[in-house]
Structures are given as structure tokens and as C-alpha cells.
DNA sequence: TAGTGGTCTAGACCACGGG
DNA sequence: CCGTGGTCTAGACCACTAG
């Protein structure tokens, strides 16, 4: 039996700049995360839901699809749509470690270890999709949370961002600064691995030489498809990990 | 100036069971990966493309959206759609290590180290969304590629899959066996981290005690939202890493 | 102002799963 | 057989960007 959802959608605002499908998706999400729709519960079919709410079926469908993509709902043709059982994972966003820490109510701080302009070698040029020899701002930072070192961050920034002042990097997250300079970041391609800490990394991260580190290298592109930065980071695995949700299509 | 794409879409098959939007997306992908559409190239606008191909705009739009979601294209309202610059990352699928190795033309082999039924404790029950005490098949396997140990895999399977024979696990990937039993897996929630190898892990993986290992724990759900398995794996980081593409919405 | 992607409608037909 | 989600159409209006 499908759950009655009539009362959940009374306050949709058609004059709002927020899309209808998004408003509906957020209400469904709240119902799921708030326990109104329990794990395993079936929601009403798309046609009936559209009629009840007074929206077209494609709009309702898109709202549901958002939650399917995020792993909160599963659909079966000919059967129906249900809430996934089990725990909910916080969705991975395209955000910086700095922002992650702030969201987790931890106090981030940053020490800039290196700040200089370099010419892109072949490897960097390929990662970023720029010409070899292009001038990039090379950064090396140590990021701490509540005074404890958590990550060693190396970044190379595209030329248009190479005027970010060193002092700003001590106080703000890199993504925050990039956004403030008009970058609209869209696509990140990451590779996650592990390796042993070097002597320098061990000293910076206050751990032992050879201790396991979680590594992440990332190429970041903006909404024009141009490279914004290439980053090569390592983290203390006792203080940081990556959460990923995969949905089979 | 937008790239002419007229000739790319002459062989679309409207009678095929493969959806039109998917056929179109695959042709676009081939054009991008084959270099016909170069990094940074703009493709024609959705309305013109639809008219040329003889499809409706929503269908064309959906095809483009597929590639946007996969990080191959970027769109800007009022401007247009462009090919992302930089390297293309192979998309992460919901697949097993076994399948990954086969795809990479490597020879996987598996040693089953443990095979027994256990009762779910509170932690496992929460991860899988089942009642505590539910009987689960507990597995411990060593996966090698071309004879070199690459990962130590611990899994707990939901009751309906606990009759998978031990011998099958030596010869096939777990996902392959689950699919063969009718499981249609949909959602995986993974956490990726790192830690030091224990004495046993070091021996199994032919590395040193304390050597860095890449870890991944995963809850897997099927298309009814029910739990299929919980896995807790570790890998030799010199032989395996995770590739992730994130797209900001 | 012209051109683009973003949203939304109101239908239609089909494929699949279950009874 | 019926109910469900999956696909597709042919429009419409709007918001944003660039010149």
C-alpha cells in the first residue's frame, strides 16, 4: 500500500524563483529524513502524485529522480517507488576541505608553506588542459582543524587566479576565494589512494614517517570547460575520509 | 562558432529498444572521445540540434544532460554548451573489483578464507537496515590480479543470498553471483579511507606490517531498497585506487 | 536585442511486473 | 489483465548572457 502524501505539498510556491521540482524534492527529502516516510515505504505513483499536487507528471518525475540520483529512493518499472533502507549518507559536494570543516563545526586554519609562480610541465599541462609552459600559481598549504594538522595540500592554479594574495589563503578556503573571483566550478575529476608519509609530511602532519596517508588528486574545471586548478593532497586518515554514493542507472 | 554536428546522427534507430536519448548521448560521447569534438568546442544549441536530428527538444536535452552528469560537457544558460578541457576519467560504475580487473585485462583470482553464517550485531544491522540477530553469510576473501594479491575483502550478505556456494566464490566476482541470483543492485554508499596493515593483512597482501592500505566500506542496496551486502575491504594502494567524477548542480 | 539554456505543461504510447 | 515507471512529443514562457 502506498503512503498518503497529500498533506506534504500544501505550501509549494509557484511564484518562487526556486523551481517547482526542487521544492517538491526538498519536501520529499524532509519527509524521508524526518521519518514521515519510513525506510521501505512506497510512495504514490507519479500520475496520482501529479494530479494531487496539481503539477504535470514530468515535473513530479524530475523531483523523484533527484532523490533517486541521491540514493534516497529506488524505482522499479511496473511496481513502484520506495524509500531505501539503511543509513543516509551525506551527499558529496564539490567543496573544499575548509568548507567541510566549517560545516562540521570545526575550526579550520591554514599555514601557507609555498606561494610562487611556476611554468606548467607536460604532466600538469595535460591534467589541466593548458599549454605546457603556462604560468601557474603553485601553492603548498597545511590545513588544520581545531589546531590539529589534518591535511597537506598542494595546488596549481590557472593563470587567471594567480593574483590571489598569500594572506587571503591563510584566512579562507581556496574554493571560497575562487568563487569570489568569479569562478563557477562545475566538474571535478578525483583519484583517491593511499601511501606512506615522507619525513617532511610526517613532521607537518605530526605523525610518523611511513604512517599511512589518504591521498587525493583532483582536476577542477569551470562552466566554460577550462581548468581552474590541479590539486594533490594528502590527509591523516584518522581525521578524514571520503563519502561516496553510487547509483546504478 | 558552434561545431556542425549534422553528420553525426544519421544512423539513429527509432525502432531499437535502446532509448533515443541514449543513442544520441553515445554518439556525442564517441565524437568527444574520438576527438571530432575537441576540448573547448561548442556544440549547437538544443533547439537547432533537435530540428536537425528530428527529435523533440526534451529528448535532445536529456542526451546532453547525460554527458553533463558524466563531466564531459558543461552548460551555461544564455551562452551554450561546450566540451570540457582536460583528461577524461573513466566513469565509476557500481561494479566489483573482480569486474574492474577483467575490464583492465588482468586475471583475477580469489581465495576464500572464511565462509560462515553469523548473526548481525547492532552495527551491522544498522548498516544494512535489517533486524539485529538476522543471519548473514560472512565472507573473507583474498583477491589477486595476475597472481599478485591486491585486496582483502570482508563481506556480509543478506539472508536471501546466503546459499551462494563457497566454490562459486573462488571462480566468480561477488557482484556477478548476486546478479545471477536475481539481485538488481541500485545504490551503494561507500566510505574511503586509509590505515596501516595488521600482521595478518601484511602477510596476506605480501607487504609489511604498518604499510599503508586503502580502505573502503560499503553498504549496497537493491531496487526494492533492501540491503544486499555490507563490505569492508582493504587494498594495496600501489595496485588500486578510486576514480570519482563530481558535477556541481 | 537576440540567442541560449532552464523550467513546465498536457498529453501519448510503450515495457515490464505482478496477480 | 492492470498498474507502474520509461520514453517521447510539440509546444510554451522565462532567466540569463552577450553584444
Coordinates of C-alpha atoms (C1' of nucleotides) in Angstrom, one line a residue:
Chain A
X1 CA 0.0 0.0 0.0
X2 CA 1.3 3.4 -1.0
X3 CA 1.8 6.1 1.7
X4 CA -0.6 9.0 1.5
X5 CA 1.3 12.1 0.8
X6 CA -1.5 14.6 0.3
X7 CA -0.6 16.9 3.2
X8 CA 3.1 17.2 2.4
X9 CA 2.8 19.6 -0.6
X10 CA 0.4 22.3 0.5
X11 CA 3.0 25.1 0.7
X12 CA 4.6 24.9 -2.8
X13 CA 5.2 28.4 -4.1
X14 CA 4.7 28.7 -7.9
X15 CA 5.9 32.3 -8.0
X16 CA 9.2 31.5 -6.3
X17 CA 12.4 31.5 -8.3
X18 CA 13.1 28.1 -6.8
X19 CA 12.0 25.5 -9.4
X20 CA 8.9 23.5 -8.5
X21 CA 10.6 20.2 -9.0
X22 CA 13.3 21.3 -6.5
X23 CA 10.7 22.5 -3.9
X24 CA 8.9 19.1 -4.3
X25 CA 12.2 17.2 -4.0
X26 CA 13.1 19.0 -0.8
X27 CA 9.7 18.3 0.8
X28 CA 10.1 14.6 -0.1
X29 CA 13.6 14.6 1.3
X30 CA 12.4 16.2 4.5
X31 CA 9.7 13.6 4.8
X32 CA 12.2 10.8 4.3
X33 CA 14.9 12.1 6.6
X34 CA 12.4 13.2 9.2
X35 CA 10.9 9.7 9.3
X36 CA 7.5 10.6 7.9
X37 CA 8.3 8.2 5.1
X38 CA 9.9 5.2 6.6
X39 CA 12.6 3.1 5.1
X40 CA 10.9 0.7 2.7
X41 CA 7.8 2.8 2.4
X42 CA 6.2 3.0 -1.0
X43 CA 5.3 6.4 -2.3
X44 CA 2.3 7.0 -4.6
X45 CA 2.7 6.6 -8.3
X46 CA 3.8 9.5 -10.4
X47 CA 0.5 10.1 -12.2
X48 CA -1.6 10.2 -9.0
X49 CA 1.0 12.4 -7.2
X50 CA 1.0 14.8 -10.1
X51 CA -2.8 15.0 -10.0
X52 CA -2.9 15.5 -6.2
X53 CA -0.3 18.2 -6.2
X54 CA -1.5 19.9 -9.4
X55 CA 1.7 19.6 -11.3
X56 CA 2.5 17.9 -14.6
X57 CA 3.9 14.4 -14.5
X58 CA 7.3 15.3 -15.9
X59 CA 7.8 17.9 -13.1
X60 CA 6.9 15.3 -10.4
X61 CA 9.1 12.8 -12.1
X62 CA 12.0 15.1 -12.1
X63 CA 11.6 15.7 -8.4
X64 CA 11.6 12.0 -7.7
X65 CA 14.6 11.5 -10.0
X66 CA 16.6 13.9 -7.9
X67 CA 16.2 11.7 -4.9
X68 CA 16.8 8.6 -6.8
X69 CA 20.1 10.1 -8.0
X70 CA 21.0 10.8 -4.4
X71 CA 20.3 7.3 -3.3
X72 CA 17.3 8.0 -1.1
X73 CA 14.7 6.4 -3.4
X74 CA 14.6 3.4 -5.7
X75 CA 12.2 2.8 -8.6
X76 CA 11.0 -0.3 -10.3
X77 CA 9.1 -0.3 -13.5
X78 CA 5.8 -1.9 -13.2
X79 CA 6.0 -1.8 -9.4
X80 CA 6.6 1.5 -7.8
X81 CA 8.9 3.7 -5.9
X82 CA 10.3 3.0 -2.4
X83 CA 12.4 4.6 0.3
X84 CA 15.9 3.0 0.5
X85 CA 16.5 1.1 3.8
X86 CA 19.6 1.7 5.8
X87 CA 21.6 4.8 6.7
X88 CA 21.6 8.0 4.8
X89 CA 25.0 9.2 3.6
X90 CA 25.6 12.9 3.5
X91 CA 25.9 13.8 -0.2
X92 CA 29.4 14.5 -1.5
X93 CA 29.5 18.1 -2.8
X94 CA 32.1 19.9 -4.8
X95 CA 33.5 21.6 -1.8
X96 CA 36.8 22.3 -0.2
X97 CA 38.2 20.7 2.9
X98 CA 37.9 24.1 4.5
X99 CA 34.1 24.2 3.9
X100 CA 33.7 20.6 5.1
X101 CA 35.3 21.5 8.4
X102 CA 33.2 24.6 8.9
X103 CA 30.1 22.5 8.2
X104 CA 31.2 20.1 10.8
X105 CA 31.6 22.9 13.4
X106 CA 35.3 22.6 13.4
X107 CA 37.7 25.5 13.3
X108 CA 39.9 25.4 10.2
X109 CA 43.2 27.1 10.0
X110 CA 45.8 27.3 7.2
X111 CA 49.5 27.8 7.0
X112 CA 50.9 28.7 3.6
X113 CA 54.2 26.9 3.1
X114 CA 54.8 27.8 -0.5
X115 CA 53.5 30.5 -2.8
X116 CA 55.1 31.1 -6.2
X117 CA 54.6 31.1 -9.9
X118 CA 55.8 28.1 -12.0
X119 CA 55.7 27.0 -15.6
X120 CA 53.4 24.0 -16.3
X121 CA 55.3 20.9 -17.2
X122 CA 53.9 18.3 -19.6
X123 CA 52.1 16.4 -16.8
X124 CA 50.5 19.4 -15.3
X125 CA 49.6 20.8 -18.7
X126 CA 47.8 17.5 -19.6
X127 CA 45.9 17.4 -16.3
X128 CA 44.7 20.9 -16.7
X129 CA 44.3 21.0 -20.4
X130 CA 46.5 24.0 -20.9
X131 CA 49.7 24.6 -23.0
X132 CA 52.9 23.4 -21.4
X133 CA 54.8 26.4 -20.1
X134 CA 51.7 28.2 -19.0
X135 CA 52.4 30.1 -15.8
X136 CA 50.6 28.7 -12.8
X137 CA 50.4 29.7 -9.1
X138 CA 51.9 26.9 -7.1
X139 CA 50.7 26.5 -3.6
X140 CA 51.6 24.4 -0.6
X141 CA 49.5 24.6 2.5
X142 CA 49.0 22.9 5.8
X143 CA 45.4 22.7 6.9
X144 CA 44.5 22.1 10.5
X145 CA 41.2 21.6 12.3
X146 CA 40.9 22.8 15.9
X147 CA 44.7 23.1 15.9
X148 CA 45.4 19.6 14.8
X149 CA 47.0 19.2 11.3
X150 CA 44.7 17.2 9.1
X151 CA 45.9 17.7 5.5
X152 CA 48.9 18.7 3.4
X153 CA 47.6 20.5 0.3
X154 CA 49.5 21.2 -3.0
X155 CA 47.7 23.1 -5.7
X156 CA 48.4 24.6 -9.0
X157 CA 46.0 27.4 -10.2
X158 CA 45.2 28.5 -13.7
X159 CA 46.7 31.9 -14.7
X160 CA 43.6 33.9 -14.2
X161 CA 43.6 33.1 -10.5
X162 CA 47.3 33.7 -9.8
X163 CA 46.7 37.1 -8.2
X164 CA 45.1 35.6 -5.1
X165 CA 47.1 37.2 -2.3
X166 CA 49.0 34.9 0.1
X167 CA 47.3 36.4 3.1
X168 CA 43.9 35.5 1.8
X169 CA 44.9 31.9 1.7
X170 CA 45.7 31.9 5.4
X171 CA 42.1 33.0 6.2
X172 CA 39.8 31.5 3.6
X173 CA 39.2 28.2 1.8
X174 CA 40.6 28.0 -1.7
X175 CA 37.1 27.4 -3.2
X176 CA 35.7 30.4 -1.4
X177 CA 38.4 32.6 -2.9
X178 CA 37.9 31.1 -6.4
X179 CA 34.2 31.7 -6.2
X180 CA 34.8 35.3 -5.0
X181 CA 36.9 35.8 -8.2
X182 CA 34.0 34.7 -10.4
X183 CA 35.0 31.2 -11.0
X184 CA 31.9 28.9 -11.3
X185 CA 33.3 25.5 -10.8
X186 CA 31.4 22.6 -12.3
X187 CA 33.4 19.4 -12.8
X188 CA 36.0 17.7 -10.6
X189 CA 37.8 14.5 -11.5
X190 CA 39.4 12.9 -8.5
X191 CA 41.6 10.0 -7.8
X192 CA 41.7 8.6 -4.3
X193 CA 44.5 6.4 -3.0
X194 CA 47.0 5.9 -0.1
X195 CA 50.7 6.0 0.5
X196 CA 53.3 6.2 3.3
X197 CA 54.2 9.6 4.8
X198 CA 57.5 11.1 3.8
X199 CA 59.7 12.6 6.5
X200 CA 58.5 16.1 5.7
X201 CA 54.8 15.1 5.6
X202 CA 55.2 13.2 8.9
X203 CA 56.6 16.3 10.5
X204 CA 54.0 18.6 9.1
X205 CA 51.1 16.3 9.9
X206 CA 52.5 15.3 13.3
X207 CA 52.7 11.6 12.6
X208 CA 55.4 9.0 11.9
X209 CA 57.5 8.5 8.8
X210 CA 55.9 5.7 6.9
X211 CA 52.5 6.2 8.5
X212 CA 49.5 5.7 6.1
X213 CA 48.2 8.8 4.4
X214 CA 45.0 9.1 2.4
X215 CA 45.7 10.9 -0.9
X216 CA 43.5 12.7 -3.3
X217 CA 44.5 14.3 -6.6
X218 CA 41.9 16.4 -8.4
X219 CA 41.5 18.3 -11.7
X220 CA 38.8 21.0 -11.4
X221 CA 37.0 22.7 -14.4
X222 CA 34.7 25.7 -14.6
X223 CA 31.4 26.1 -16.5
X224 CA 33.3 27.1 -19.7
X225 CA 35.2 23.8 -19.5
X226 CA 38.5 25.5 -18.7
X227 CA 40.8 24.2 -16.0
X228 CA 40.7 26.1 -12.7
X229 CA 43.2 24.1 -10.6
X230 CA 45.0 20.8 -10.1
X231 CA 45.4 19.7 -6.6
X232 CA 47.4 16.9 -5.0
X233 CA 46.6 16.4 -1.3
X234 CA 47.2 14.0 1.5
X235 CA 45.3 13.6 4.7
X236 CA 45.6 12.0 8.0
X237 CA 43.3 9.0 7.7
X238 CA 42.3 9.0 11.3
X239 CA 40.9 12.5 10.9
X240 CA 39.4 12.5 7.4
X241 CA 37.7 10.1 4.8
X242 CA 35.7 10.4 1.7
X243 CA 32.0 9.5 1.4
X244 CA 30.6 8.5 -2.0
X245 CA 27.2 7.4 -3.1
X246 CA 26.9 5.5 -6.3
X247 CA 23.6 4.9 -8.1
X248 CA 23.3 2.3 -10.9
X249 CA 21.4 3.7 -13.9
Chain B
X1 CA 31.0 29.5 -33.5
X2 CA 29.3 26.2 -32.9
X3 CA 30.6 23.0 -34.4
X4 CA 28.5 21.4 -37.2
X5 CA 27.1 18.1 -36.0
X6 CA 24.8 17.3 -38.8
X7 CA 26.6 14.2 -40.0
X8 CA 26.9 12.5 -36.6
X9 CA 23.3 11.4 -36.2
X10 CA 22.4 9.7 -39.4
X11 CA 22.2 6.2 -38.0
X12 CA 19.8 6.6 -35.1
X13 CA 17.4 3.6 -34.9
X14 CA 13.9 4.6 -33.7
X15 CA 12.7 1.0 -33.7
X16 CA 15.5 -0.1 -31.4
X17 CA 14.8 -0.9 -27.8
X18 CA 17.7 1.4 -26.9
X19 CA 16.3 4.8 -26.0
X20 CA 16.8 7.6 -28.5
X21 CA 18.4 9.9 -25.9
X22 CA 20.9 7.1 -25.1
X23 CA 21.8 6.5 -28.7
X24 CA 22.3 10.2 -29.2
X25 CA 24.4 10.5 -26.0
X26 CA 26.6 7.7 -27.1
X27 CA 27.2 9.3 -30.5
X28 CA 28.1 12.5 -28.8
X29 CA 30.4 10.7 -26.4
X30 CA 32.1 9.0 -29.3
X31 CA 32.6 12.3 -31.1
X32 CA 34.1 13.8 -27.9
X33 CA 36.3 10.9 -27.0
X34 CA 37.3 10.4 -30.6
X35 CA 38.4 14.0 -31.0
X36 CA 35.8 15.0 -33.5
X37 CA 34.5 17.5 -30.9
X38 CA 37.7 18.9 -29.4
X39 CA 38.1 20.1 -25.8
X40 CA 36.5 23.6 -25.6
X41 CA 34.4 23.1 -28.7
X42 CA 30.9 24.5 -28.5
X43 CA 28.1 22.2 -29.7
X44 CA 25.0 23.6 -31.4
X45 CA 22.1 24.8 -29.3
X46 CA 19.4 22.4 -28.2
X47 CA 16.6 23.7 -30.4
X48 CA 18.7 23.6 -33.6
X49 CA 20.1 20.2 -32.8
X50 CA 16.6 18.8 -32.2
X51 CA 15.4 20.2 -35.5
X52 CA 18.4 18.8 -37.4
X53 CA 18.1 15.3 -35.9
X54 CA 14.3 15.3 -36.0
X55 CA 13.8 14.7 -32.3
X56 CA 12.0 16.8 -29.7
X57 CA 14.0 19.2 -27.6
X58 CA 13.4 17.3 -24.3
X59 CA 14.9 14.2 -25.8
X60 CA 18.0 16.0 -27.1
X61 CA 18.3 17.8 -23.8
X62 CA 18.2 14.6 -21.9
X63 CA 21.1 13.2 -24.1
X64 CA 23.1 16.3 -23.4
X65 CA 22.3 16.1 -19.7
X66 CA 23.8 12.5 -19.6
X67 CA 27.1 13.8 -20.7
X68 CA 26.9 16.8 -18.4
X69 CA 26.4 14.5 -15.5
X70 CA 29.4 12.5 -16.6
X71 CA 31.6 15.5 -16.7
X72 CA 32.2 15.6 -20.5
X73 CA 30.1 18.7 -21.2
X74 CA 29.4 21.9 -19.4
X75 CA 26.4 24.2 -20.0
X76 CA 25.9 27.9 -19.4
X77 CA 22.5 29.5 -19.6
X78 CA 22.3 32.2 -22.2
X79 CA 25.6 31.1 -23.7
X80 CA 25.8 27.5 -24.8
X81 CA 27.3 24.0 -24.3
X82 CA 31.0 23.2 -24.5
X83 CA 33.3 20.2 -24.3
X84 CA 35.3 20.1 -21.0
X85 CA 39.0 20.5 -21.4
X86 CA 41.5 18.1 -19.9
X87 CA 41.6 14.4 -19.5
X88 CA 38.6 12.1 -19.4
X89 CA 38.1 10.0 -16.4
X90 CA 36.7 6.6 -16.8
X91 CA 33.3 6.7 -15.0
X92 CA 33.0 4.9 -11.7
X93 CA 30.4 2.2 -12.0
X94 CA 28.7 0.1 -9.4
X95 CA 31.0 -2.9 -10.0
X96 CA 33.1 -5.3 -8.1
X97 CA 36.9 -5.3 -8.0
X98 CA 36.7 -8.6 -10.0
X99 CA 34.9 -6.9 -12.9
X100 CA 37.3 -3.9 -12.8
X101 CA 40.2 -6.3 -13.1
X102 CA 38.7 -8.2 -16.0
X103 CA 38.0 -4.9 -17.8
X104 CA 41.6 -3.9 -17.4
X105 CA 42.7 -7.2 -19.0
X106 CA 44.0 -8.6 -15.8
X107 CA 43.5 -12.1 -14.5
X108 CA 41.6 -12.0 -11.2
X109 CA 41.7 -14.9 -8.8
X110 CA 40.1 -15.4 -5.4
X111 CA 40.9 -17.4 -2.2
X112 CA 38.1 -17.8 0.2
X113 CA 39.5 -17.5 3.7
X114 CA 36.2 -17.6 5.7
X115 CA 32.7 -18.8 4.8
X116 CA 30.2 -19.0 7.6
X117 CA 26.8 -17.8 8.8
X118 CA 26.7 -15.2 11.6
X119 CA 24.1 -13.2 13.5
X120 CA 24.0 -9.5 12.7
X121 CA 25.3 -7.3 15.6
X122 CA 23.8 -3.9 16.2
X123 CA 26.4 -2.1 14.0
X124 CA 25.9 -4.5 11.0
X125 CA 22.1 -4.4 11.4
X126 CA 22.2 -0.6 11.2
X127 CA 24.4 -0.5 8.2
X128 CA 22.2 -3.0 6.4
X129 CA 18.9 -1.8 7.7
X130 CA 17.9 -5.3 9.0
X131 CA 16.9 -6.6 12.4
X132 CA 19.8 -7.3 14.8
X133 CA 20.3 -11.1 15.0
X134 CA 19.4 -11.6 11.3
X135 CA 21.6 -14.4 9.9
X136 CA 24.1 -13.2 7.4
X137 CA 26.7 -15.0 5.3
X138 CA 30.1 -13.8 6.5
X139 CA 32.9 -13.9 3.9
X140 CA 36.6 -13.2 3.9
X141 CA 38.4 -13.4 0.6
X142 CA 41.8 -12.6 -0.8
X143 CA 41.6 -11.2 -4.3
X144 CA 44.7 -11.3 -6.6
X145 CA 45.4 -9.9 -10.0
X146 CA 47.8 -11.8 -12.2
X147 CA 48.9 -13.7 -9.1
X148 CA 49.7 -10.6 -7.1
X149 CA 47.5 -10.1 -4.0
X150 CA 45.6 -6.8 -4.4
X151 CA 42.8 -6.7 -1.9
X152 CA 41.5 -8.3 1.3
X153 CA 37.7 -8.4 1.2
X154 CA 35.3 -8.9 4.1
X155 CA 31.6 -9.1 3.2
X156 CA 28.3 -9.8 5.0
X157 CA 25.5 -10.9 2.7
X158 CA 21.7 -10.6 3.3
X159 CA 19.9 -13.9 4.2
X160 CA 18.5 -14.4 0.7
X161 CA 22.0 -14.7 -0.7
X162 CA 23.5 -17.0 2.0
X163 CA 23.2 -20.1 -0.2
X164 CA 25.9 -19.0 -2.6
X165 CA 28.3 -21.9 -2.7
X166 CA 31.9 -21.5 -1.5
X167 CA 33.3 -22.8 -4.7
X168 CA 31.5 -20.2 -6.8
X169 CA 33.2 -17.5 -4.9
X170 CA 36.6 -18.9 -5.9
X171 CA 35.7 -18.5 -9.6
X172 CA 33.4 -15.5 -9.9
X173 CA 33.1 -12.0 -8.7
X174 CA 30.6 -11.4 -5.9
X175 CA 28.5 -9.0 -8.0
X176 CA 28.3 -11.4 -10.8
X177 CA 27.0 -14.1 -8.4
X178 CA 24.5 -11.7 -6.9
X179 CA 23.2 -10.7 -10.3
X180 CA 22.9 -14.3 -11.2
X181 CA 20.7 -14.8 -8.2
X182 CA 18.4 -12.1 -9.3
X183 CA 19.7 -9.2 -7.2
X184 CA 19.3 -5.9 -9.1
X185 CA 21.7 -3.6 -7.2
X186 CA 21.0 0.1 -7.3
X187 CA 22.6 2.1 -4.6
X188 CA 26.0 1.9 -2.9
X189 CA 27.1 4.1 -0.1
X190 CA 30.9 4.0 0.3
X191 CA 33.4 5.4 2.7
X192 CA 37.0 5.6 1.5
X193 CA 39.9 5.9 3.9
X194 CA 43.4 4.5 4.8
X195 CA 45.1 2.7 7.6
X196 CA 48.1 0.7 8.5
X197 CA 48.3 -3.1 7.7
X198 CA 47.9 -5.5 10.5
X199 CA 50.2 -8.5 10.8
X200 CA 47.7 -10.8 9.1
X201 CA 46.8 -8.3 6.4
X202 CA 50.5 -7.8 5.7
X203 CA 51.1 -11.5 5.3
X204 CA 48.0 -11.9 3.0
X205 CA 48.8 -8.9 0.9
X206 CA 52.5 -9.6 0.8
X207 CA 53.5 -6.3 2.3
X208 CA 54.9 -5.0 5.5
X209 CA 53.2 -4.6 8.9
X210 CA 52.2 -1.0 9.2
X211 CA 52.3 -0.4 5.4
X212 CA 49.6 1.9 4.2
X213 CA 46.4 0.3 2.9
X214 CA 43.5 1.9 1.1
X215 CA 40.2 1.0 2.8
X216 CA 36.6 1.1 1.5
X217 CA 33.5 0.1 3.4
X218 CA 30.2 -0.1 1.5
X219 CA 26.5 -0.7 2.1
X220 CA 24.8 -2.0 -1.0
X221 CA 21.0 -1.9 -1.7
X222 CA 18.8 -3.4 -4.4
X223 CA 15.9 -1.9 -6.4
X224 CA 13.5 -2.6 -3.6
X225 CA 15.6 -0.6 -1.2
X226 CA 16.6 -3.7 0.8
X227 CA 20.2 -4.3 1.9
X228 CA 22.2 -6.8 -0.2
X229 CA 25.6 -6.7 1.4
X230 CA 27.9 -4.8 3.7
X231 CA 31.6 -4.9 2.7
X232 CA 34.8 -3.8 4.4
X233 CA 37.7 -4.0 2.1
X234 CA 41.3 -3.0 2.0
X235 CA 43.6 -2.7 -1.0
X236 CA 47.3 -2.4 -1.7
X237 CA 47.4 1.3 -2.7
X238 CA 50.2 0.7 -5.2
X239 CA 47.9 -1.6 -7.2
X240 CA 44.5 0.0 -6.8
X241 CA 42.8 3.5 -6.4
X242 CA 39.4 5.0 -6.8
X243 CA 38.4 7.4 -9.6
X244 CA 35.5 9.8 -8.9
X245 CA 33.9 12.5 -11.0
X246 CA 31.8 15.2 -9.3
X247 CA 29.5 17.5 -11.1
X248 CA 28.1 20.6 -9.4
X249 CA 24.4 21.1 -9.9
Chain C
dT1 C1' 18.0 42.8 -28.6
dA2 C1' 18.9 38.2 -30.0
dG3 C1' 20.2 33.8 -28.6
dT4 C1' 20.8 30.4 -25.2
dG5 C1' 19.7 27.0 -21.6
dG6 C1' 16.1 26.2 -17.5
dT7 C1' 11.5 25.1 -16.5
dC8 C1' 6.9 23.5 -17.2
dT9 C1' 2.6 21.7 -19.4
dA10 C1' -0.7 18.0 -21.1
dG11 C1' -0.9 14.8 -23.2
dA12 C1' 0.7 9.9 -25.7
dC13 C1' 2.4 5.2 -26.2
dC14 C1' 5.3 1.5 -24.6
dA15 C1' 7.7 -2.2 -21.5
dC16 C1' 7.7 -4.5 -17.5
dG17 C1' 6.0 -6.8 -13.2
dG18 C1' 2.5 -8.9 -10.7
dG19 C1' -1.9 -11.1 -9.9
Chain D
dC1 C1' -5.1 -8.2 -17.2
dC2 C1' -3.9 -3.8 -14.8
dG3 C1' -0.8 -0.6 -12.6
dT4 C1' 3.6 1.1 -12.7
dG5 C1' 7.6 3.6 -14.3
dG6 C1' 10.3 4.7 -19.0
dT7 C1' 10.2 7.3 -23.1
dC8 C1' 8.8 10.8 -26.3
dT9 C1' 6.3 14.8 -28.4
dA10 C1' 5.3 19.8 -29.5
dG11 C1' 4.8 23.2 -27.9
dA12 C1' 5.2 27.5 -24.1
dC13 C1' 7.3 31.0 -21.1
dC14 C1' 11.1 32.6 -18.5
dA15 C1' 16.1 33.9 -16.9
dC16 C1' 20.3 34.8 -18.1
dT17 C1' 24.4 36.3 -21.2
dA18 C1' 26.5 38.8 -24.6
dG19 C1' 26.9 42.3 -28.0

